[in-house]
PDB file of C-alpha atoms in Angstrom:
ATOM      1  CA  UNK A   1       0.000   0.000   0.000  1.00  0.00           C
ATOM      2  CA  UNK A   2       1.305   3.360  -0.789  1.00  0.00           C
ATOM      3  CA  UNK A   3       1.322   6.435   1.330  1.00  0.00           C
ATOM      4  CA  UNK A   4      -1.532   8.053  -0.553  1.00  0.00           C
ATOM      5  CA  UNK A   5      -3.833   5.107  -0.051  1.00  0.00           C
ATOM      6  CA  UNK A   6      -2.937   4.998   3.623  1.00  0.00           C
ATOM      7  CA  UNK A   7      -3.579   8.702   4.014  1.00  0.00           C
ATOM      8  CA  UNK A   8      -6.965   8.494   2.300  1.00  0.00           C
ATOM      9  CA  UNK A   9      -7.966   5.446   4.332  1.00  0.00           C
ATOM     10  CA  UNK A  10      -6.835   7.118   7.561  1.00  0.00           C
ATOM     11  CA  UNK A  11      -8.714  10.294   6.773  1.00  0.00           C
ATOM     12  CA  UNK A  12     -11.856   8.320   5.947  1.00  0.00           C
ATOM     13  CA  UNK A  13     -11.556   6.405   9.213  1.00  0.00           C
ATOM     14  CA  UNK A  14     -11.148   9.626  11.196  1.00  0.00           C
ATOM     15  CA  UNK A  15     -14.182  11.121   9.476  1.00  0.00           C
ATOM     16  CA  UNK A  16     -16.262   8.039  10.166  1.00  0.00           C
ATOM     17  CA  UNK A  17     -15.300   7.974  13.797  1.00  0.00           C
ATOM     18  CA  UNK A  18     -15.955  11.661  14.225  1.00  0.00           C
ATOM     19  CA  UNK A  19     -19.376  11.382  12.577  1.00  0.00           C
ATOM     20  CA  UNK A  20     -20.354   8.424  14.689  1.00  0.00           C
ATOM     21  CA  UNK A  21     -19.314  10.076  17.909  1.00  0.00           C
ATOM     22  CA  UNK A  22     -20.601  13.566  17.163  1.00  0.00           C
ATOM     23  CA  UNK A  23     -23.752  14.333  19.107  1.00  0.00           C
ATOM     24  CA  UNK A  24     -26.892  14.845  17.132  1.00  0.00           C
ATOM     25  CA  UNK A  25     -28.168  18.375  17.165  1.00  0.00           C
ATOM     26  CA  UNK A  26     -30.782  19.008  19.825  1.00  0.00           C
ATOM     27  CA  UNK A  27     -34.338  19.182  18.492  1.00  0.00           C
ATOM     28  CA  UNK A  28     -35.832  22.609  18.196  1.00  0.00           C
ATOM     29  CA  UNK A  29     -38.164  23.380  21.116  1.00  0.00           C
ATOM     30  CA  UNK A  30     -41.844  23.426  20.229  1.00  0.00           C
ATOM     31  CA  UNK A  31     -43.267  26.886  19.998  1.00  0.00           C
ATOM     32  CA  UNK A  32     -45.037  27.945  23.179  1.00  0.00           C
ATOM     33  CA  UNK A  33     -48.817  27.693  22.937  1.00  0.00           C
ATOM     34  CA  UNK A  34     -50.606  30.934  22.424  1.00  0.00           C
ATOM     35  CA  UNK A  35     -51.977  32.229  25.699  1.00  0.00           C
ATOM     36  CA  UNK A  36     -55.610  31.322  26.198  1.00  0.00           C
ATOM     37  CA  UNK A  37     -57.961  34.243  26.162  1.00  0.00           C
ATOM     38  CA  UNK A  38     -58.937  35.286  29.643  1.00  0.00           C
ATOM     39  CA  UNK A  39     -62.014  33.288  30.584  1.00  0.00           C
ATOM     40  CA  UNK A  40     -64.918  35.181  31.930  1.00  0.00           C
ATOM     41  CA  UNK A  41     -65.442  34.348  35.578  1.00  0.00           C
ATOM     42  CA  UNK A  42     -67.980  31.601  36.072  1.00  0.00           C
ATOM     43  CA  UNK A  43     -71.219  32.770  37.558  1.00  0.00           C
ATOM     44  CA  UNK A  44     -71.825  31.491  41.037  1.00  0.00           C
ATOM     45  CA  UNK A  45     -73.679  28.178  41.008  1.00  0.00           C
ATOM     46  CA  UNK A  46     -77.271  28.577  42.066  1.00  0.00           C
ATOM     47  CA  UNK A  47     -78.038  27.340  45.519  1.00  0.00           C
ATOM     48  CA  UNK A  48     -79.320  23.759  45.396  1.00  0.00           C
ATOM     49  CA  UNK A  49     -83.061  23.637  45.276  1.00  0.00           C
ATOM     50  CA  UNK A  50     -84.613  21.259  47.744  1.00  0.00           C
ATOM     51  CA  UNK A  51     -86.543  18.469  46.078  1.00  0.00           C
ATOM     52  CA  UNK A  52     -90.234  19.149  46.289  1.00  0.00           C
ATOM     53  CA  UNK A  53     -92.055  17.228  48.946  1.00  0.00           C
ATOM     54  CA  UNK A  54     -94.076  14.276  47.773  1.00  0.00           C
ATOM     55  CA  UNK A  55     -97.207  12.809  49.243  1.00  0.00           C
ATOM     56  CA  UNK A  56     -96.571   9.384  47.701  1.00  0.00           C
ATOM     57  CA  UNK A  57     -97.591   6.434  49.800  1.00  0.00           C
ATOM     58  CA  UNK A  58     -99.087   2.966  49.812  1.00  0.00           C
ATOM     59  CA  UNK A  59    -101.392   0.908  51.979  1.00  0.00           C
ATOM     60  CA  UNK A  60    -102.046  -2.832  51.917  1.00  0.00           C
ATOM     61  CA  UNK A  61    -104.935  -4.523  53.671  1.00  0.00           C
ATOM     62  CA  UNK A  62    -103.747  -6.907  56.360  1.00  0.00           C
ATOM     63  CA  UNK A  63    -105.291  -9.196  58.970  1.00  0.00           C
ATOM     64  CA  UNK A  64    -108.883  -8.154  59.684  1.00  0.00           C
ATOM     65  CA  UNK A  65    -108.738  -5.524  56.914  1.00  0.00           C
ATOM     66  CA  UNK A  66    -108.761  -8.200  54.197  1.00  0.00           C
ATOM     67  CA  UNK A  67    -111.935  -9.165  52.376  1.00  0.00           C
ATOM     68  CA  UNK A  68    -114.058 -12.018  53.669  1.00  0.00           C
ATOM     69  CA  UNK A  69    -114.023 -15.158  51.520  1.00  0.00           C
ATOM     70  CA  UNK A  70    -115.973 -14.706  48.260  1.00  0.00           C
ATOM     71  CA  UNK A  71    -116.933 -11.114  49.171  1.00  0.00           C
ATOM     72  CA  UNK A  72    -115.962  -7.644  48.022  1.00  0.00           C
ATOM     73  CA  UNK A  73    -117.565  -5.482  50.704  1.00  0.00           C
ATOM     74  CA  UNK A  74    -115.122  -3.534  52.852  1.00  0.00           C
ATOM     75  CA  UNK A  75    -114.769  -4.494  56.490  1.00  0.00           C
ATOM     76  CA  UNK A  76    -114.925  -1.853  59.232  1.00  0.00           C
ATOM     77  CA  UNK A  77    -111.187  -2.337  59.772  1.00  0.00           C
ATOM     78  CA  UNK A  78    -110.536  -1.766  56.051  1.00  0.00           C
ATOM     79  CA  UNK A  79    -112.529   1.486  56.138  1.00  0.00           C
ATOM     80  CA  UNK A  80    -110.570   2.652  59.182  1.00  0.00           C
ATOM     81  CA  UNK A  81    -107.305   1.879  57.360  1.00  0.00           C
ATOM     82  CA  UNK A  82    -108.476   3.731  54.245  1.00  0.00           C
ATOM     83  CA  UNK A  83    -109.481   6.763  56.321  1.00  0.00           C
ATOM     84  CA  UNK A  84    -106.156   6.875  58.135  1.00  0.00           C
ATOM     85  CA  UNK A  85    -103.622   5.848  55.490  1.00  0.00           C
ATOM     86  CA  UNK A  86    -105.234   6.883  52.211  1.00  0.00           C
ATOM     87  CA  UNK A  87    -107.673   9.734  52.860  1.00  0.00           C
ATOM     88  CA  UNK A  88    -105.219  11.104  55.437  1.00  0.00           C
ATOM     89  CA  UNK A  89    -102.365  10.904  52.915  1.00  0.00           C
ATOM     90  CA  UNK A  90    -104.444  12.501  50.147  1.00  0.00           C
ATOM     91  CA  UNK A  91    -104.964  15.487  52.453  1.00  0.00           C
ATOM     92  CA  UNK A  92    -101.175  16.083  52.390  1.00  0.00           C
ATOM     93  CA  UNK A  93    -101.095  16.312  48.578  1.00  0.00           C
ATOM     94  CA  UNK A  94    -101.008  19.656  46.794  1.00  0.00           C
ATOM     95  CA  UNK A  95    -102.561  17.734  43.910  1.00  0.00           C
ATOM     96  CA  UNK A  96    -103.097  14.073  43.207  1.00  0.00           C
ATOM     97  CA  UNK A  97    -101.377  12.631  40.157  1.00  0.00           C
ATOM     98  CA  UNK A  98    -102.810   9.147  40.554  1.00  0.00           C
ATOM     99  CA  UNK A  99    -104.292   6.654  42.955  1.00  0.00           C
ATOM    100  CA  UNK A 100    -103.983   3.033  41.865  1.00  0.00           C
ATOM    101  CA  UNK A 101    -106.090   0.398  43.603  1.00  0.00           C
ATOM    102  CA  UNK A 102    -105.234  -3.275  43.088  1.00  0.00           C
ATOM    103  CA  UNK A 103    -107.779  -5.886  44.086  1.00  0.00           C
ATOM    104  CA  UNK A 104    -106.558  -9.433  44.810  1.00  0.00           C
ATOM    105  CA  UNK A 105    -108.189 -12.832  45.303  1.00  0.00           C
ATOM    106  CA  UNK A 106    -107.091 -16.167  46.735  1.00  0.00           C
ATOM    107  CA  UNK A 107    -106.558 -19.298  44.642  1.00  0.00           C
ATOM    108  CA  UNK A 108    -109.914 -20.940  45.379  1.00  0.00           C
ATOM    109  CA  UNK A 109    -112.130 -20.778  42.290  1.00  0.00           C
ATOM    110  CA  UNK A 110    -111.507 -20.338  38.579  1.00  0.00           C
ATOM    111  CA  UNK A 111    -109.207 -17.724  37.104  1.00  0.00           C
ATOM    112  CA  UNK A 112    -112.160 -15.942  35.459  1.00  0.00           C
ATOM    113  CA  UNK A 113    -114.195 -15.849  38.667  1.00  0.00           C
ATOM    114  CA  UNK A 114    -111.290 -14.595  40.755  1.00  0.00           C
ATOM    115  CA  UNK A 115    -110.455 -11.952  38.141  1.00  0.00           C
ATOM    116  CA  UNK A 116    -113.963 -10.502  38.371  1.00  0.00           C
ATOM    117  CA  UNK A 117    -113.957 -10.747  42.172  1.00  0.00           C
ATOM    118  CA  UNK A 118    -110.643  -8.893  42.415  1.00  0.00           C
ATOM    119  CA  UNK A 119    -111.990  -6.170  40.089  1.00  0.00           C
ATOM    120  CA  UNK A 120    -115.065  -5.782  42.312  1.00  0.00           C
ATOM    121  CA  UNK A 121    -112.788  -5.493  45.362  1.00  0.00           C
ATOM    122  CA  UNK A 122    -110.781  -2.718  43.714  1.00  0.00           C
ATOM    123  CA  UNK A 123    -114.005  -0.982  42.659  1.00  0.00           C
ATOM    124  CA  UNK A 124    -115.379  -1.125  46.218  1.00  0.00           C
ATOM    125  CA  UNK A 125    -112.223   0.605  47.508  1.00  0.00           C
ATOM    126  CA  UNK A 126    -112.566   3.262  44.789  1.00  0.00           C
ATOM    127  CA  UNK A 127    -116.251   3.834  45.641  1.00  0.00           C
ATOM    128  CA  UNK A 128    -115.358   4.289  49.311  1.00  0.00           C
ATOM    129  CA  UNK A 129    -112.562   6.765  48.517  1.00  0.00           C
ATOM    130  CA  UNK A 130    -114.872   8.748  46.231  1.00  0.00           C
ATOM    131  CA  UNK A 131    -117.523   8.810  48.969  1.00  0.00           C
ATOM    132  CA  UNK A 132    -114.871  10.453  51.188  1.00  0.00           C
ATOM    133  CA  UNK A 133    -114.139  13.179  48.629  1.00  0.00           C
ATOM    134  CA  UNK A 134    -111.379  11.677  46.464  1.00  0.00           C
ATOM    135  CA  UNK A 135    -111.458  12.601  42.767  1.00  0.00           C
ATOM    136  CA  UNK A 136    -112.988   9.674  40.857  1.00  0.00           C
ATOM    137  CA  UNK A 137    -111.007  10.618  37.728  1.00  0.00           C
ATOM    138  CA  UNK A 138    -107.660  10.234  39.515  1.00  0.00           C
ATOM    139  CA  UNK A 139    -108.355   6.705  40.765  1.00  0.00           C
ATOM    140  CA  UNK A 140    -107.469   3.737  38.585  1.00  0.00           C
ATOM    141  CA  UNK A 141    -108.525   0.220  39.538  1.00  0.00           C
ATOM    142  CA  UNK A 142    -107.058  -3.064  38.468  1.00  0.00           C
ATOM    143  CA  UNK A 143    -108.014  -6.625  39.311  1.00  0.00           C
ATOM    144  CA  UNK A 144    -105.080  -8.957  39.796  1.00  0.00           C
ATOM    145  CA  UNK A 145    -107.145 -12.119  40.198  1.00  0.00           C
ATOM    146  CA  UNK A 146    -105.243 -14.855  41.968  1.00  0.00           C
ATOM    147  CA  UNK A 147    -101.971 -14.132  40.144  1.00  0.00           C
ATOM    148  CA  UNK A 148    -100.037 -12.426  42.965  1.00  0.00           C
ATOM    149  CA  UNK A 149    -100.565 -14.289  46.223  1.00  0.00           C
ATOM    150  CA  UNK A 150     -99.286 -12.745  49.439  1.00  0.00           C
ATOM    151  CA  UNK A 151     -99.227 -16.120  51.184  1.00  0.00           C
ATOM    152  CA  UNK A 152     -98.732 -19.672  49.981  1.00  0.00           C
ATOM    153  CA  UNK A 153    -100.617 -22.375  51.815  1.00  0.00           C
ATOM    154  CA  UNK A 154    -100.069 -26.112  51.507  1.00  0.00           C
ATOM    155  CA  UNK A 155    -102.828 -28.268  50.105  1.00  0.00           C
ATOM    156  CA  UNK A 156    -104.989 -28.284  53.199  1.00  0.00           C
ATOM    157  CA  UNK A 157    -107.854 -30.773  52.964  1.00  0.00           C
ATOM    158  CA  UNK A 158    -110.107 -28.977  55.434  1.00  0.00           C
ATOM    159  CA  UNK A 159    -111.781 -26.182  53.404  1.00  0.00           C
ATOM    160  CA  UNK A 160    -112.317 -23.860  56.391  1.00  0.00           C
ATOM    161  CA  UNK A 161    -108.638 -24.136  57.329  1.00  0.00           C
ATOM    162  CA  UNK A 162    -107.592 -23.454  53.726  1.00  0.00           C
ATOM    163  CA  UNK A 163    -109.868 -20.400  53.507  1.00  0.00           C
ATOM    164  CA  UNK A 164    -108.418 -19.102  56.780  1.00  0.00           C
ATOM    165  CA  UNK A 165    -104.846 -19.719  55.603  1.00  0.00           C
ATOM    166  CA  UNK A 166    -105.437 -17.870  52.301  1.00  0.00           C
ATOM    167  CA  UNK A 167    -107.020 -14.774  53.945  1.00  0.00           C
ATOM    168  CA  UNK A 168    -103.952 -12.521  53.352  1.00  0.00           C
ATOM    169  CA  UNK A 169    -104.423 -13.022  49.601  1.00  0.00           C
ATOM    170  CA  UNK A 170    -107.907 -11.444  49.670  1.00  0.00           C
ATOM    171  CA  UNK A 171    -106.651  -7.898  49.878  1.00  0.00           C
ATOM    172  CA  UNK A 172    -106.359  -4.493  48.248  1.00  0.00           C
ATOM    173  CA  UNK A 173    -103.203  -2.474  47.702  1.00  0.00           C
ATOM    174  CA  UNK A 174    -103.534   1.275  47.254  1.00  0.00           C
ATOM    175  CA  UNK A 175    -100.727   3.474  45.873  1.00  0.00           C
ATOM    176  CA  UNK A 176    -100.804   7.286  45.878  1.00  0.00           C
ATOM    177  CA  UNK A 177     -98.651   9.621  43.769  1.00  0.00           C
ATOM    178  CA  UNK A 178     -98.531  13.393  43.910  1.00  0.00           C
ATOM    179  CA  UNK A 179     -96.619  16.471  45.049  1.00  0.00           C
ATOM    180  CA  UNK A 180     -96.923  17.406  48.695  1.00  0.00           C
ATOM    181  CA  UNK A 181     -98.012  20.732  50.100  1.00  0.00           C
TER     182      UNK A 181
END
């Protein structure tokens, strides 16, 4: 190898080494974001408004308030319960949105018979409420038949015992909805 070749090769090696070891230039900093326009001050949040009072409620006939077997007339205890828990509650309503009365029957008898009986039970509750001043147009009645029992009784052979056991199923459930005063 001659001196010229060695000089060129040496120079190339020095250049390669210097390029490999030279630090890369630092990246240019990103331009600063433009300042955000001054936001208008937020208005003070309104004071929380208390939820309006409601006069919603429900009452379910129990024990001696339930209907006698195969009957839809209200008992004295049922009337007392309606006066206290339904008429009394309606008096706390600014207006009545709805009153829903469900009539129920026990399992003794056909589905069709028990459906009609439960409708008559709901209607008797409605008639009583209307007689006490409730708005007839705000009361909806529905007969549930024997589809939603409150109590299950075993197959009792003695009919009187079975009727007594199923008494909680012969009931009415009253629901009230409306804003309070």
